[in-house]
mmCIF file of C-alpha atoms in Angstrom:
data_model
loop_
_atom_site.group_PDB
_atom_site.id
_atom_site.type_symbol
_atom_site.label_atom_id
_atom_site.label_comp_id
_atom_site.label_asym_id
_atom_site.label_seq_id
_atom_site.Cartn_x
_atom_site.Cartn_y
_atom_site.Cartn_z
ATOM 1 C CA MET A 1 20.012 34.713 33.158
ATOM 2 C CA SER A 2 21.412 35.642 29.813
ATOM 3 C CA THR A 3 20.318 34.226 26.292
ATOM 4 C CA ASN A 4 22.314 31.181 26.854
ATOM 5 C CA SER A 5 20.551 29.913 29.789
ATOM 6 C CA VAL A 6 20.428 26.554 28.665
ATOM 7 C CA PHE A 7 24.114 26.337 28.182
ATOM 8 C CA LEU A 8 24.744 27.866 31.354
ATOM 9 C CA MET A 9 22.636 25.576 33.615
ATOM 10 C CA THR A 10 23.822 22.753 31.760
ATOM 11 C CA ARG A 11 27.556 23.905 32.637
ATOM 12 C CA ALA A 12 26.544 24.500 36.214
ATOM 13 C CA ILE A 13 25.161 21.090 36.526
ATOM 14 C CA ALA A 14 28.073 19.421 34.962
ATOM 15 C CA THR A 15 30.574 20.832 37.419
ATOM 16 C CA ASN A 16 28.351 19.821 40.423
ATOM 17 C CA ILE A 17 28.093 16.243 38.931
ATOM 18 C CA ASN A 18 31.050 15.508 36.664
ATOM 19 C CA GLN A 19 33.489 14.764 39.497
ATOM 20 C CA PRO A 20 37.197 12.854 38.991
ATOM 21 C CA GLY A 21 36.525 9.174 39.064
ATOM 22 C CA SER A 22 32.888 9.110 38.765
ATOM 23 C CA ARG A 23 30.391 9.002 35.772
ATOM 24 C CA GLN A 24 30.854 11.671 33.286
ATOM 25 C CA PHE A 25 27.457 12.913 31.830
ATOM 26 C CA THR A 26 27.155 14.279 28.121
ATOM 27 C CA ASP A 27 25.373 17.398 27.666
ATOM 28 C CA PRO A 28 22.329 15.751 26.310
ATOM 29 C CA GLU A 29 22.047 13.835 29.306
ATOM 30 C CA ILE A 30 22.222 16.806 31.421
ATOM 31 C CA LYS A 31 19.521 18.403 29.821
ATOM 32 C CA GLU A 32 17.451 15.161 30.684
ATOM 33 C CA HIS A 33 18.023 15.771 34.035
ATOM 34 C CA ILE A 34 16.661 19.475 33.427
ATOM 35 C CA ASN A 35 13.735 18.032 32.144
ATOM 36 C CA ARG A 36 12.959 15.852 34.904
ATOM 37 C CA ALA A 37 13.858 18.635 37.424
ATOM 38 C CA LEU A 38 11.191 20.858 35.786
ATOM 39 C CA GLY A 39 8.650 18.235 35.887
ATOM 40 C CA ALA A 40 9.421 17.843 39.805
ATOM 41 C CA ILE A 41 9.187 21.705 40.110
ATOM 42 C CA GLN A 42 6.084 21.996 38.197
ATOM 43 C CA MET A 43 4.102 19.312 40.189
ATOM 44 C CA GLY A 44 5.439 21.037 43.214
ATOM 45 C CA LEU A 45 4.463 24.330 42.458
ATOM 46 C CA GLN A 46 0.905 23.240 41.548
ATOM 47 C CA SER A 47 0.749 21.048 44.710
ATOM 48 C CA HIS A 48 1.205 24.388 46.962
ATOM 49 C CA GLY A 49 -1.218 26.266 44.747
ATOM 50 C CA VAL A 50 1.103 28.438 42.817
ATOM 51 C CA LYS A 51 -0.628 29.235 39.531
ATOM 52 C CA ASP A 52 2.005 31.437 37.888
ATOM 53 C CA ILE A 53 5.736 32.364 37.846
ATOM 54 C CA ARG A 54 8.094 35.011 36.778
ATOM 55 C CA ALA A 55 9.910 34.746 33.516
ATOM 56 C CA GLU A 56 11.980 36.703 31.136
ATOM 57 C CA ALA A 57 12.380 36.728 27.139
ATOM 58 C CA THR A 58 14.212 38.992 24.965
ATOM 59 C CA ILE A 59 12.282 39.559 21.604
ATOM 60 C CA THR A 60 13.497 41.687 18.376
ATOM 61 C CA LEU A 61 10.597 43.927 17.485
ATOM 62 C CA PRO A 62 11.011 44.653 13.715
ATOM 63 C CA ALA A 63 11.275 48.246 12.529
ATOM 64 C CA ALA A 64 7.622 49.953 12.341
ATOM 65 C CA ALA A 65 5.998 46.872 14.139
ATOM 66 C CA THR A 66 3.462 48.053 16.761
ATOM 67 C CA SER A 67 2.719 45.157 18.551
ATOM 68 C CA ILE A 68 3.669 41.555 20.211
ATOM 69 C CA THR A 69 0.904 39.013 20.306
ATOM 70 C CA SER A 70 0.582 35.192 20.134
ATOM 71 C CA ALA A 71 -0.199 35.690 16.331
ATOM 72 C CA THR A 72 2.569 38.117 15.592
ATOM 73 C CA THR A 73 6.192 37.144 14.225
ATOM 74 C CA PRO A 74 7.880 37.265 16.681
ATOM 75 C CA ALA A 75 5.137 35.819 19.162
ATOM 76 C CA LEU A 76 4.677 36.174 22.931
ATOM 77 C CA PRO A 77 6.586 33.342 24.433
ATOM 78 C CA THR A 78 4.251 30.060 25.307
ATOM 79 C CA GLY A 79 2.527 30.415 28.630
ATOM 80 C CA PHE A 80 2.765 34.375 28.573
ATOM 81 C CA ALA A 81 -0.172 35.546 31.126
ATOM 82 C CA SER A 82 0.613 39.236 31.744
ATOM 83 C CA PRO A 83 3.561 41.605 31.552
ATOM 84 C CA ILE A 84 5.281 42.949 34.625
ATOM 85 C CA ARG A 85 8.166 45.275 33.367
ATOM 86 C CA LEU A 86 9.813 46.244 29.891
ATOM 87 C CA TRP A 87 13.181 47.356 28.866
ATOM 88 C CA GLU A 88 14.342 48.182 25.474
ATOM 89 C CA LYS A 89 18.139 48.012 24.235
ATOM 90 C CA ASN A 90 19.532 51.128 23.462
ATOM 91 C CA GLY A 91 23.311 50.581 22.390
ATOM 92 C CA ASP A 92 24.750 48.390 24.988
ATOM 93 C CA LEU A 93 22.622 49.679 27.539
ATOM 94 C CA TRP A 94 19.132 48.443 28.647
ATOM 95 C CA ARG A 95 16.311 51.054 29.267
ATOM 96 C CA ASP A 96 13.173 50.936 31.307
ATOM 97 C CA MET A 97 10.284 51.375 29.063
ATOM 98 C CA THR A 98 6.897 53.510 30.322
ATOM 99 C CA GLN A 99 3.992 51.726 30.752
ATOM 100 C CA VAL A 100 0.899 54.181 29.721
ATOM 101 C CA LYS A 101 -2.133 54.419 32.242
ATOM 102 C CA ASP A 102 -4.637 54.964 29.616
ATOM 103 C CA HIS A 103 -3.484 54.637 25.694
ATOM 104 C CA LEU A 104 -0.371 55.051 23.733
ATOM 105 C CA PRO A 105 0.394 58.641 22.690
ATOM 106 C CA GLN A 106 -1.739 59.541 19.744
ATOM 107 C CA ASN A 107 -0.177 60.923 16.617
ATOM 108 C CA ALA A 108 3.226 59.989 17.778
ATOM 109 C CA GLN A 109 6.033 59.862 15.268
ATOM 110 C CA GLN A 110 8.197 56.786 15.349
ATOM 111 C CA GLY A 111 11.707 57.412 16.290
ATOM 112 C CA GLU A 112 14.727 55.261 17.264
ATOM 113 C CA ARG A 113 13.375 54.304 20.578
ATOM 114 C CA LEU A 114 9.987 53.012 21.701
ATOM 115 C CA VAL A 115 9.785 54.461 25.056
ATOM 116 C CA TRP A 116 6.054 53.472 25.792
ATOM 117 C CA TRP A 117 4.275 50.341 25.987
ATOM 118 C CA GLU A 118 0.905 49.054 26.887
ATOM 119 C CA TRP A 119 -0.852 45.592 27.540
ATOM 120 C CA ARG A 120 -4.328 45.640 25.702
ATOM 121 C CA GLU A 121 -6.498 42.964 24.016
ATOM 122 C CA GLN A 122 -3.981 40.236 25.123
ATOM 123 C CA GLY A 123 -0.847 42.021 23.486
ATOM 124 C CA LEU A 124 1.957 44.289 23.788
ATOM 125 C CA ARG A 125 1.476 47.544 22.108
ATOM 126 C CA PHE A 126 3.885 50.111 20.888
ATOM 127 C CA VAL A 127 4.261 53.161 18.932
ATOM 128 C CA GLY A 128 7.150 51.428 16.925
ATOM 129 C CA ALA A 129 10.501 52.275 16.043
ATOM 130 C CA THR A 130 12.383 53.045 12.862
ATOM 131 C CA GLN A 131 14.783 50.604 13.514
ATOM 132 C CA ASN A 132 14.697 46.702 14.898
ATOM 133 C CA ILE A 133 14.522 47.164 19.014
ATOM 134 C CA ASP A 134 15.560 44.315 21.372
ATOM 135 C CA VAL A 135 12.827 44.167 23.888
ATOM 136 C CA LYS A 136 13.445 42.544 27.252
ATOM 137 C CA ILE A 137 10.161 41.300 28.719
ATOM 138 C CA HIS A 138 9.402 40.386 32.566
ATOM 139 C CA TYR A 139 6.314 38.346 32.916
ATOM 140 C CA ARG A 140 4.062 36.121 34.531
ATOM 141 C CA MET A 141 3.803 32.629 33.276
ATOM 142 C CA ASN A 142 1.514 29.762 33.905
ATOM 143 C CA VAL A 143 2.823 27.112 35.803
ATOM 144 C CA THR A 144 1.003 24.650 33.578
ATOM 145 C CA ASP A 145 3.263 25.743 30.850
ATOM 146 C CA VAL A 146 6.406 25.389 32.206
ATOM 147 C CA ALA A 147 8.611 23.437 29.904
ATOM 148 C CA TYR A 148 12.331 23.252 29.030
ATOM 149 C CA PRO A 149 13.682 26.728 29.389
ATOM 150 C CA THR A 150 14.788 27.666 25.710
ATOM 151 C CA ASP A 151 17.989 29.978 24.921
ATOM 152 C CA THR A 152 15.825 33.051 25.107
ATOM 153 C CA ILE A 153 13.480 32.498 28.112
ATOM 154 C CA SER A 154 14.747 32.643 31.615
ATOM 155 C CA LEU A 155 12.863 31.122 34.542
ATOM 156 C CA SER A 156 14.211 34.089 36.973
ATOM 157 C CA ASN A 157 14.009 32.802 40.544
ATOM 158 C CA LEU A 158 13.589 29.121 39.617
ATOM 159 C CA THR A 159 17.119 29.065 38.162
ATOM 160 C CA GLU A 160 18.907 27.756 41.094
ATOM 161 C CA VAL A 161 16.006 25.612 42.061
ATOM 162 C CA ILE A 162 16.134 24.013 38.746
ATOM 163 C CA ILE A 163 20.235 23.232 38.910
ATOM 164 C CA ALA A 164 19.925 21.940 42.428
ATOM 165 C CA LYS A 165 17.272 19.281 41.649
ATOM 166 C CA ALA A 166 18.937 18.266 38.391
ATOM 167 C CA SER A 167 22.303 17.961 40.262
ATOM 168 C CA ALA A 168 20.350 15.814 42.733
ATOM 169 C CA ILE A 169 18.999 13.950 39.932
ATOM 170 C CA GLY A 170 22.690 13.264 38.234
ATOM 171 C CA ALA A 171 24.241 12.624 41.604
ATOM 172 C CA VAL A 172 21.842 9.822 42.388
ATOM 173 C CA ILE A 173 22.398 8.003 39.043
ATOM 174 C CA ALA A 174 26.181 8.403 39.555
ATOM 175 C CA GLY A 175 26.042 7.244 43.372
ATOM 176 C CA LEU A 176 27.726 10.563 44.636
ATOM 177 C CA SER A 177 27.955 11.071 48.106
ATOM 178 C CA THR A 178 26.589 14.654 47.531
ATOM 179 C CA ALA A 179 23.242 13.539 46.107
ATOM 180 C CA GLN A 180 21.419 13.977 49.568
ATOM 181 C CA TYR A 181 23.151 17.531 49.861
ATOM 182 C CA PHE A 182 22.109 18.526 46.305
ATOM 183 C CA GLU A 183 18.544 17.179 47.354
ATOM 184 C CA ASP A 184 18.335 19.041 50.371
ATOM 185 C CA GLN A 185 19.602 22.234 48.780
ATOM 186 C CA TYR A 186 16.659 21.910 46.417
ATOM 187 C CA ARG A 187 14.107 21.566 48.886
ATOM 188 C CA LEU A 188 15.647 24.823 50.777
ATOM 189 C CA LEU A 189 15.445 26.700 47.581
ATOM 190 C CA PHE A 190 12.358 25.791 46.552
ATOM 191 C CA ASP A 191 10.811 26.501 50.216
ATOM 192 C CA GLN A 192 12.777 30.101 49.753
ATOM 193 C CA TYR A 193 10.868 30.306 46.230
ATOM 194 C CA LEU A 194 7.438 29.474 47.544
ATOM 195 C CA GLY A 195 8.409 32.255 50.542
ATOM 196 C CA ILE A 196 9.108 34.706 47.957
ATOM 197 C CA ASP A 197 5.538 34.039 46.246
ATOM 198 C CA ALA A 198 3.534 34.025 49.341
ATOM 199 C CA LYS A 199 5.123 37.218 50.565
ATOM 200 C CA HIS A 200 5.157 39.373 47.284
ATOM 201 C CA GLY A 201 2.460 37.565 45.160
ATOM 202 C CA GLN A 202 4.830 37.523 42.138
ATOM 203 C CA ALA A 203 3.921 41.025 41.817
ATOM 204 C CA THR A 204 7.086 42.923 42.396
ATOM 205 C CA GLY A 205 10.317 42.878 40.851
ATOM 206 C CA PHE A 206 12.121 41.349 43.789
ATOM 207 C CA ARG A 207 14.917 39.090 43.238
ATOM 208 C CA ARG A 208 17.185 37.182 45.603
ATOM 209 C CA GLN A 209 21.070 37.475 44.734
ATOM 210 C CA ARG A 210 21.896 34.359 42.868
ATOM 211 C CA ARG A 211 25.128 32.579 42.970
ATOM 212 C CA ARG A 212 27.195 32.718 39.941
ATOM 213 C CA LEU A 213 26.379 30.034 37.604
ATOM 214 C CA GLY A 214 29.362 27.402 37.102
ATOM 215 C CA ILE A 215 30.193 27.311 40.606
ATOM 216 C CA PRO A 216 29.377 24.302 42.362
ATOM 217 C CA VAL A 217 26.349 24.674 44.800
ATOM 218 C CA TRP A 218 28.007 22.250 47.424
ATOM 219 C CA ARG A 219 30.760 24.727 48.187
ATOM 220 C CA TYR A 220 28.355 27.107 49.686
#
């Protein structure tokens, strides 16, 4: 999901539940549906023994900076458990960064790109660059820290699950006939997510293809 994750989810849910002739929910009300959906999903994950999930965040590393930790500015996202994969933005393109096996290149000169990264002492470490660099981080997040998704954090494979559950909540409140459909869709997507977790152990970059946000789930 892009950096407008909350906006896009809100628009998708609004399309699902703001039907002609029915109650029209405002964005703040829909965001409350998202909060309730996240609470239900968090409890469901914990009940199935899932301890961490995958998330993404984009952080701008200032020029010459060589680390991102919980104490730096900018800092690692709340609930950050461990990194999976990193990219850096070069112009309009994202390029894979290389995780070093032992340590960062010694005596390396800072250039226009970061290139390398390592995870050491609970922080991401870099050689640094001569300019600000946007770094996209794919990481594991503790389930207990799942909260409202901000504009710069994507909950990856849980996006559709959140949309379906929030749509079910809104549909029940509005008395829509599609309420049970959205709830069934939520359970199906949640079970599929659990299947991915069990098969891959949250350790790979596998992603199920997502529907385009903003298109009603019930059309599929």
